Amino acid sequence: MDDVLLCFAHAGGGGAAFRSWPRRVGGSVVHPIVLPGRESRHAEPFATSLEAFVADVLDAYGPEVAAGRYSLFGFSLGGSIALAVARGAVARGLPAPRRIIVSGSRPPSVPDPLSPLHRHGDMVLTGKLRNWGGIPEPAFADREFMALVLATLRADLRLVETAAPSTVRLTCPLLVVGGAHDASVPVEILHAWRHETDGAVDIVVVEAGHFLTDAATAEVLEVLDSSLGENDGIERTRERIAHA
């Protein structure tokens, strides 16, 4: 049985967010998780219950989760989803993930100043999209495209922002990646991720904004390769962080 790395994209995103990634990272097979309402699942209604979605993920990867042969990666809002999956596993009496990695994700204890974002109008959400980056400026003039983007974005935000808080304590290690120039997730708040697990928490800061550049993505993949590797991965990751 292969170890798997389950990857959750940003709000409004999908598996395409990981299309440039290699098939394996650090010995784990990369599995992008697609939420309903987009890409290969475009005909399905948006998910409305984070608890139900987490259950679906745990069921889909039952053997790997039961064997503790899985790790979780979440970008932006995907970090909160990854955290929910880990807590859902522990709540079922299943092993926690080998490691959780979050990138460009606000700590749950430090929500966005405008939270809950899903309650705001299209103008506010469009402003957020511009601040986050990732969408070419000309695309904002395409009304049909933006209607689809905003609907998907709002659904994902609602999914996470309306979820009941969990009291499950985690003990697995957590790797936090932040962009040095990410105004939406300032480096100064990344330390608050330490509240989410009793395990080791390491923080890496890369030269990027909210969305990673190609160079920053390569750097993060190098760190993940060490972190998820078979041999002395944690120590090699910490050595890499010490020089970051």
mmCIF file of C-alpha atoms in Angstrom, residues 23-115:
data_model
loop_
_atom_site.group_PDB
_atom_site.id
_atom_site.type_symbol
_atom_site.label_atom_id
_atom_site.label_comp_id
_atom_site.label_asym_id
_atom_site.label_seq_id
_atom_site.Cartn_x
_atom_site.Cartn_y
_atom_site.Cartn_z
ATOM 1 C CA ARG A 23 2.932 12.254 -8.994
ATOM 2 C CA ARG A 24 4.903 11.496 -5.849
ATOM 3 C CA VAL A 25 6.255 13.770 -3.145
ATOM 4 C CA GLY A 26 8.577 12.280 -0.551
ATOM 5 C CA GLY A 27 7.367 8.762 -1.325
ATOM 6 C CA SER A 28 3.680 9.703 -0.985
ATOM 7 C CA VAL A 29 1.350 9.553 -3.981
ATOM 8 C CA VAL A 30 -0.280 12.951 -4.571
ATOM 9 C CA HIS A 31 -4.095 12.826 -4.598
ATOM 10 C CA PRO A 32 -5.799 16.178 -5.313
ATOM 11 C CA ILE A 33 -9.252 16.187 -3.721
ATOM 12 C CA VAL A 34 -12.001 17.769 -5.816
ATOM 13 C CA LEU A 35 -14.990 19.215 -3.982
ATOM 14 C CA PRO A 36 -18.456 18.872 -5.560
ATOM 15 C CA GLY A 37 -19.547 21.534 -8.028
ATOM 16 C CA ARG A 38 -16.403 21.841 -10.162
ATOM 17 C CA GLU A 39 -14.119 20.039 -12.610
ATOM 18 C CA SER A 40 -14.930 16.312 -12.749
ATOM 19 C CA ARG A 41 -17.729 16.887 -10.203
ATOM 20 C CA HIS A 42 -19.280 19.923 -11.883
ATOM 21 C CA ALA A 43 -22.715 18.284 -12.159
ATOM 22 C CA GLU A 44 -22.949 17.734 -8.389
ATOM 23 C CA PRO A 45 -24.379 20.344 -6.012
ATOM 24 C CA PHE A 46 -21.922 22.194 -3.794
ATOM 25 C CA ALA A 47 -21.126 20.560 -0.458
ATOM 26 C CA THR A 48 -23.068 22.131 2.402
ATOM 27 C CA SER A 49 -21.804 20.075 5.348
ATOM 28 C CA LEU A 50 -18.100 19.969 6.171
ATOM 29 C CA GLU A 51 -18.718 17.013 8.468
ATOM 30 C CA ALA A 52 -20.333 15.034 5.629
ATOM 31 C CA PHE A 53 -17.571 15.973 3.193
ATOM 32 C CA VAL A 54 -14.906 14.895 5.683
ATOM 33 C CA ALA A 55 -16.717 11.579 6.127
ATOM 34 C CA ASP A 56 -16.706 11.066 2.352
ATOM 35 C CA VAL A 57 -12.951 11.680 2.183
ATOM 36 C CA LEU A 58 -12.232 9.311 5.064
ATOM 37 C CA ASP A 59 -14.410 6.623 3.484
ATOM 38 C CA ALA A 60 -12.781 7.067 0.066
ATOM 39 C CA TYR A 61 -9.319 6.542 1.564
ATOM 40 C CA GLY A 62 -10.362 4.080 4.254
ATOM 41 C CA PRO A 63 -7.448 1.613 3.948
ATOM 42 C CA GLU A 64 -4.762 4.323 3.910
ATOM 43 C CA VAL A 65 -6.349 6.210 6.809
ATOM 44 C CA ALA A 66 -6.858 3.057 8.891
ATOM 45 C CA ALA A 67 -3.197 2.165 8.367
ATOM 46 C CA GLY A 68 -2.033 5.698 9.202
ATOM 47 C CA ARG A 69 -0.415 5.938 5.777
ATOM 48 C CA TYR A 70 -1.615 9.362 4.796
ATOM 49 C CA SER A 71 -0.645 13.018 5.097
ATOM 50 C CA LEU A 72 -2.691 16.132 4.369
ATOM 51 C CA PHE A 73 -1.858 19.299 2.450
ATOM 52 C CA GLY A 74 -4.118 22.334 2.342
ATOM 53 C CA PHE A 75 -3.650 25.607 0.495
ATOM 54 C CA SER A 76 -5.463 28.699 1.794
ATOM 55 C CA LEU A 77 -8.988 27.591 2.811
ATOM 56 C CA GLY A 78 -7.845 24.049 2.070
ATOM 57 C CA GLY A 79 -5.763 24.246 5.239
ATOM 58 C CA SER A 80 -8.946 24.407 7.310
ATOM 59 C CA ILE A 81 -10.381 21.467 5.377
ATOM 60 C CA ALA A 82 -7.212 19.422 5.929
ATOM 61 C CA LEU A 83 -7.436 20.178 9.645
ATOM 62 C CA ALA A 84 -11.080 19.055 9.682
ATOM 63 C CA VAL A 85 -10.175 15.781 7.945
ATOM 64 C CA ALA A 86 -7.466 15.078 10.525
ATOM 65 C CA ARG A 87 -9.843 15.767 13.399
ATOM 66 C CA GLY A 88 -12.541 13.705 11.736
ATOM 67 C CA ALA A 89 -10.191 10.735 11.557
ATOM 68 C CA VAL A 90 -9.214 11.023 15.219
ATOM 69 C CA ALA A 91 -12.873 11.416 16.224
ATOM 70 C CA ARG A 92 -13.542 8.058 14.536
ATOM 71 C CA GLY A 93 -10.759 6.438 16.515
ATOM 72 C CA LEU A 94 -8.551 6.254 13.424
ATOM 73 C CA PRO A 95 -4.869 7.227 13.220
ATOM 74 C CA ALA A 96 -4.041 10.886 12.752
ATOM 75 C CA PRO A 97 -2.171 11.796 9.565
ATOM 76 C CA ARG A 98 1.588 11.394 9.521
ATOM 77 C CA ARG A 99 1.792 15.136 8.979
ATOM 78 C CA ILE A 100 -0.392 18.109 8.091
ATOM 79 C CA ILE A 101 1.014 20.787 5.798
ATOM 80 C CA VAL A 102 -0.772 24.100 5.299
ATOM 81 C CA SER A 103 0.251 26.890 2.918
ATOM 82 C CA GLY A 104 -1.152 30.404 2.724
ATOM 83 C CA SER A 105 -3.698 29.489 5.401
ATOM 84 C CA ARG A 106 -4.924 31.697 8.208
ATOM 85 C CA PRO A 107 -4.850 29.971 11.604
ATOM 86 C CA PRO A 108 -8.421 29.148 12.686
ATOM 87 C CA SER A 109 -7.916 31.232 15.826
ATOM 88 C CA VAL A 110 -7.126 34.323 13.698
ATOM 89 C CA PRO A 111 -9.994 34.601 11.190
ATOM 90 C CA ASP A 112 -10.113 37.145 8.389
ATOM 91 C CA PRO A 113 -11.162 40.592 9.709
ATOM 92 C CA LEU A 114 -14.199 40.444 7.382
ATOM 93 C CA SER A 115 -15.199 36.938 8.442
#
